[in-house]
Amino acid sequence: MRVLTRSDLAKIELGPAEVIAVVEEAYRALAAGLSANPSKLTLQPPDGHSVSYAMLGRDGTRGVVAFKTSYRFHTRRECYYTSLALYDDASGLPLALMDCGGIGAMRTPAASALLARECAAPGSRTALVIGTGVQGRQALPYLTATMPELERLMVFGTHADGLRAVRDSMPGREVEEVADLRSAVEQADVVLGVAGPSTTAAVQADWLRPDGLCVLVGYGLAPSTLHRADRVLATSAAQMAVTGTDLADEHGVLRPVDAELPDVLVGRAEARSGGGQRIFAYNSGLVVTDIALGHHFARAAEERGMGQVIDLWR
């Protein structure tokens, strides 16, 4: 089994267009019934000081089975560890064990970019990113890869270093820093909520343009954007039911999902069913996209002779 550390993977450079192509292929294979993506298992202690996930999936186009684990601890200091183990389902041999942090940081904005491409109203020209953390800094390069027609790019955040990093992520393009969140939302065709849990941002449904799109990855959008949307899309309705509980109404109920991204990509469902619709899209990670991108990295690492090959079961 080839072991790939975070620093190993950082030496393999993949551009947004390449990542998006791999992620889209994974969604299409899932829609075609070639791949499997069971719901994740979640474990959280009563006091909420940590949260753990376990995910199993199979990529049918690559013939790869994988296990992903994720553990976040956040009491006095925050720790986050995630790993991906890949197995060849044709030979039965282990392929690779790798850090999955960087992979998740790429496949998530790729999914948001695909949601935006499919769900944004025709003629969309303005985008707003809420948040300047890891996802905020990745959002615009991926978004403009699927929507090169975007002319105006805005960012809302409260950390100077993060705002600078978002601007630096788009060399040659102007990124406006906005202070009035409501005014910026009212002008934006596409709004991405990628802030962290401590954000005070909470976009309300009536701030959105009549045909606006909002995509939620982390935080920054109020539950009303879901419940008052004309149409709701998700990467996976089942995953949204697990990870989107903070969006539930006063009765603990989530708004039903009208369509899933894999079905939209293959033409089995529509993103928009009419004009003038406000769309809410929920981006939850699917392990099939981690598998596809992880396998892509593993092959590149093998070609370069990177990582450490170990016989774990000797």
C-alpha positions in Angstrom: 0.0 0.0 0.0 1.3 3.4 -1.0 1.1 5.9 1.9 0.8 9.6 0.9 1.2 12.3 3.4 -0.3 15.8 3.2 3.1 17.2 2.1 3.3 14.5 -0.6 -0.1 15.5 -2.1 0.8 19.2 -1.9 3.6 18.5 -4.5 1.0 17.4 -7.1 -0.6 20.4 -8.7 -4.1 20.1 -10.2 -5.9 23.0 -11.6 -9.6 23.8 -11.0 -10.6 22.6 -14.5 -8.9 19.2 -14.0 -10.4 18.7 -10.6 -13.9 19.7 -11.8 -13.7 17.2 -14.6 -12.8 14.3 -12.2 -15.6 15.3 -9.8 -18.2 15.6 -12.6 -17.2 12.2 -13.9 -17.8 10.8 -10.4 -21.3 12.3 -10.2 -22.2 11.0 -13.6 -21.1 7.5 -12.8 -23.2 7.6 -9.6 -26.2 8.8 -11.6 -25.7 5.9 -14.1 -25.8 3.4 -11.3 -22.1 2.4 -11.8 -21.0 3.7 -8.4 -22.3 3.4 -4.8 -22.4 6.1 -2.1 -24.1 4.9 1.1 -25.1 7.4 3.7 -22.3 8.3 6.2 -22.2 7.2 9.7 -22.0 9.9 12.3 -20.8 9.8 15.9 -20.9 12.7 18.4 -20.6 12.6 22.2 -23.4 14.2 24.3 -21.3 17.4 25.0 -20.5 17.8 21.3 -16.8 18.2 21.9 -16.0 16.1 18.8 -17.7 14.7 15.7 -16.6 11.7 13.7 -17.7 10.4 10.3 -17.2 7.1 8.5 -17.9 6.8 4.8 -17.7 3.8 2.4 -18.1 4.0 -1.3 -17.3 2.3 -4.6 -16.3 4.0 -7.9 -17.6 1.7 -10.6 -15.7 3.4 -13.5 -12.4 2.9 -11.8 -13.2 -0.4 -10.0 -12.1 1.1 -6.7 -13.6 0.7 -3.2 -12.6 3.2 -0.5 -13.1 4.0 3.2 -12.9 7.6 4.4 -12.7 8.6 8.0 -13.1 12.1 9.5 -12.5 13.2 13.1 -12.9 16.7 14.4 -12.1 17.7 18.0 -12.9 21.2 19.2 -12.6 21.8 22.9 -9.5 23.9 23.9 -8.1 23.7 20.4 -9.4 22.4 17.1 -8.0 19.3 15.6 -9.1 17.7 12.3 -7.9 14.5 10.8 -9.3 12.8 7.8 -7.9 9.8 5.8 -8.8 7.9 2.6 -7.9 4.2 2.0 -8.3 2.9 -1.6 -8.6 -0.7 -2.7 -8.5 -2.2 -6.2 -11.8 -4.1 -6.6 -10.5 -6.1 -9.6 -7.3 -7.5 -8.1 -8.3 -7.2 -4.5 -5.1 -5.4 -3.6 -4.7 -2.3 -1.5 -3.8 0.8 -3.5 -3.1 3.8 -1.2 -3.7 5.3 2.2 -3.6 9.1 2.2 -4.5 12.3 4.0 -7.9 13.5 2.6 -7.8 17.1 3.8 -6.5 18.6 0.6 -8.7 16.3 -1.5 -11.8 17.5 0.4 -10.7 21.1 0.0 -10.7 20.6 -3.8 -13.7 18.5 -4.4 -16.0 20.7 -2.4 -15.5 23.9 -4.4 -15.6 21.8 -7.6 -19.1 20.6 -6.6 -20.2 24.2 -5.8 -19.0 25.3 -9.2 -21.0 22.5 -10.9 -24.1 23.4 -8.9 -23.6 27.1 -9.9 -23.1 26.2 -13.6 -26.3 24.1 -13.7 -28.5 26.2 -11.4 -27.6 29.8 -12.1 -30.1 31.8 -14.1 -29.2 32.5 -17.7 -27.3 35.8 -18.0 -25.8 35.6 -14.5 -22.8 37.9 -14.2 -22.3 38.7 -10.5 -21.1 36.3 -7.7 -20.7 36.8 -4.0 -18.6 34.6 -1.7 -19.4 34.7 2.1 -16.4 33.5 4.1 -12.6 33.6 3.7 -11.5 30.3 5.2 -10.2 27.4 3.2 -13.4 27.1 1.1 -13.7 30.9 0.7 -10.2 31.0 -0.8 -10.9 28.2 -3.2 -14.4 29.3 -4.2 -13.8 31.9 -7.0 -11.1 30.0 -9.0 -13.4 27.0 -9.3 -16.6 29.1 -9.8 -15.0 31.1 -12.7 -13.8 27.8 -14.2 -17.4 26.7 -14.8 -18.8 30.2 -15.3 -16.2 32.3 -17.2 -18.9 34.7 -18.1 -19.0 36.1 -14.5 -17.9 39.8 -14.6 -18.2 41.0 -11.0 -16.8 39.1 -8.1 -17.5 40.1 -4.5 -16.4 38.7 -1.1 -17.7 39.3 2.4 -15.6 38.5 5.4 -14.2 39.8 8.7 -10.6 38.6 8.6 -8.1 40.8 6.8 -5.7 37.9 6.0 -8.6 35.8 4.6 -9.8 38.7 2.5 -6.3 39.2 1.1 -6.1 35.5 0.3 -9.3 35.6 -1.6 -8.1 38.5 -3.6 -4.8 36.8 -4.3 -6.6 33.7 -5.5 -7.8 35.6 -8.5 -4.7 37.2 -10.1 -5.6 39.6 -12.9 -9.3 39.9 -11.7 -10.8 42.4 -9.3 -12.5 41.0 -6.2 -14.5 43.6 -4.3 -14.6 43.5 -0.6 -18.1 44.3 0.6 -19.2 45.5 4.0 -23.0 45.7 3.5 -24.0 42.1 3.2 -27.6 42.6 2.3 -26.8 45.1 -0.4 -24.3 42.7 -1.9 -26.7 39.8 -1.9 -29.4 42.0 -3.6 -26.9 42.6 -6.4 -25.6 39.0 -6.8 -26.8 36.4 -9.2 -24.9 33.7 -7.3 -24.3 33.6 -3.6 -22.0 31.0 -2.0 -22.2 30.5 1.8 -18.8 29.0 2.7 -18.2 30.7 6.1 -17.3 28.9 9.3 -19.6 28.2 12.2 -18.6 31.4 14.1 -19.8 33.7 11.3 -22.5 36.3 12.1 -23.6 36.3 8.4 -27.1 35.1 7.9 -28.5 35.8 4.5 -32.3 36.0 4.5 -34.5 34.7 1.7 -36.0 38.1 0.8 -32.5 39.5 0.2 -32.0 37.3 -2.8 -32.8 38.4 -6.4 -36.0 37.0 -7.8 -34.0 34.5 -9.9 -31.0 34.3 -7.6 -29.1 31.2 -6.7 -27.6 30.5 -3.2 -25.3 27.6 -2.6 -24.6 26.5 1.0 -21.4 24.6 1.9 -20.7 25.8 5.4 -22.5 28.7 7.0 -23.7 32.2 6.1 -27.2 31.4 4.8 -30.3 31.6 7.1 -32.8 28.6 7.1 -35.3 30.9 5.3 -33.2 30.6 2.1 -34.1 26.9 2.1 -37.7 27.0 3.2 -38.8 29.9 1.0 -36.9 28.8 -2.1 -38.9 28.1 -5.3 -36.7 25.0 -5.9 -34.2 23.0 -3.8 -31.2 21.0 -5.1 -28.6 19.0 -3.3 -25.6 16.9 -4.1 -27.5 14.2 -2.1 -30.8 14.4 -0.4 -29.8 11.6 2.0 -26.6 13.4 3.0 -28.5 16.7 3.5 -30.8 14.9 5.9 -27.7 13.9 8.0 -25.6 17.1 7.8 -28.3 19.8 7.2 -30.3 19.5 10.4 -29.4 23.1 11.5 -31.6 24.2 8.6 -34.7 22.5 10.0 -37.8 24.6 10.8 -39.4 25.0 14.2 -40.9 21.5 13.9 -37.5 20.0 13.1 -38.4 19.4 9.4 -36.2 20.0 6.4 -37.7 21.3 3.1 -37.8 18.4 0.6 -35.2 18.3 -2.2 -36.5 18.7 -5.7 -33.5 17.4 -7.6 -30.0 16.0 -7.0 -27.0 17.2 -8.9 -26.0 13.8 -10.4 -29.5 13.5 -12.0 -29.2 17.1 -13.3 -25.8 16.5 -14.9 -27.1 13.5 -16.9 -30.4 15.3 -17.9 -32.7 13.2 -15.8 -33.8 16.2 -13.7 -34.0 19.9 -14.2 -32.2 22.5 -12.1 -34.8 25.2 -13.0 -38.3 24.4 -14.0 -39.2 27.9 -14.9 -38.2 31.6 -15.0 -37.9 33.8 -12.0 -37.1 31.0 -9.5 -35.0 31.4 -6.4 -32.9 28.3 -6.0 -31.3 26.9 -2.9 -28.5 24.4 -3.4 -26.9 22.3 -0.7 -23.4 21.0 -1.2 -22.6 18.0 1.1 -19.5 15.9 0.3 -20.0 12.6 -1.4 -17.4 9.9 -0.9 -17.5 8.9 -4.6 -15.9 12.3 -5.4 -13.2 11.8 -2.8 -12.5 8.3 -4.3 -12.3 9.7 -7.8 -10.0 12.5 -6.9 -8.0 10.4 -4.4 -7.4 7.8 -7.1 -6.4 10.5 -9.5 -3.8 11.7 -7.0 -2.6 8.1 -6.2 -1.9 7.4 -9.9 0.0 10.7 -10.3 2.0 9.9 -7.1 2.8 6.4 -8.4 4.0 7.8 -11.8 6.3 10.2 -9.9 7.5 7.6 -7.4 6.2 9.6 -4.5 5.1 8.3 -1.1 6.2 5.3 0.9 5.2 1.8 -0.1 4.6 -0.4 3.0 3.4 -3.9 3.6 1.0 -3.2 6.4 -0.3 -6.8 6.7 3.1 -8.6 6.6 
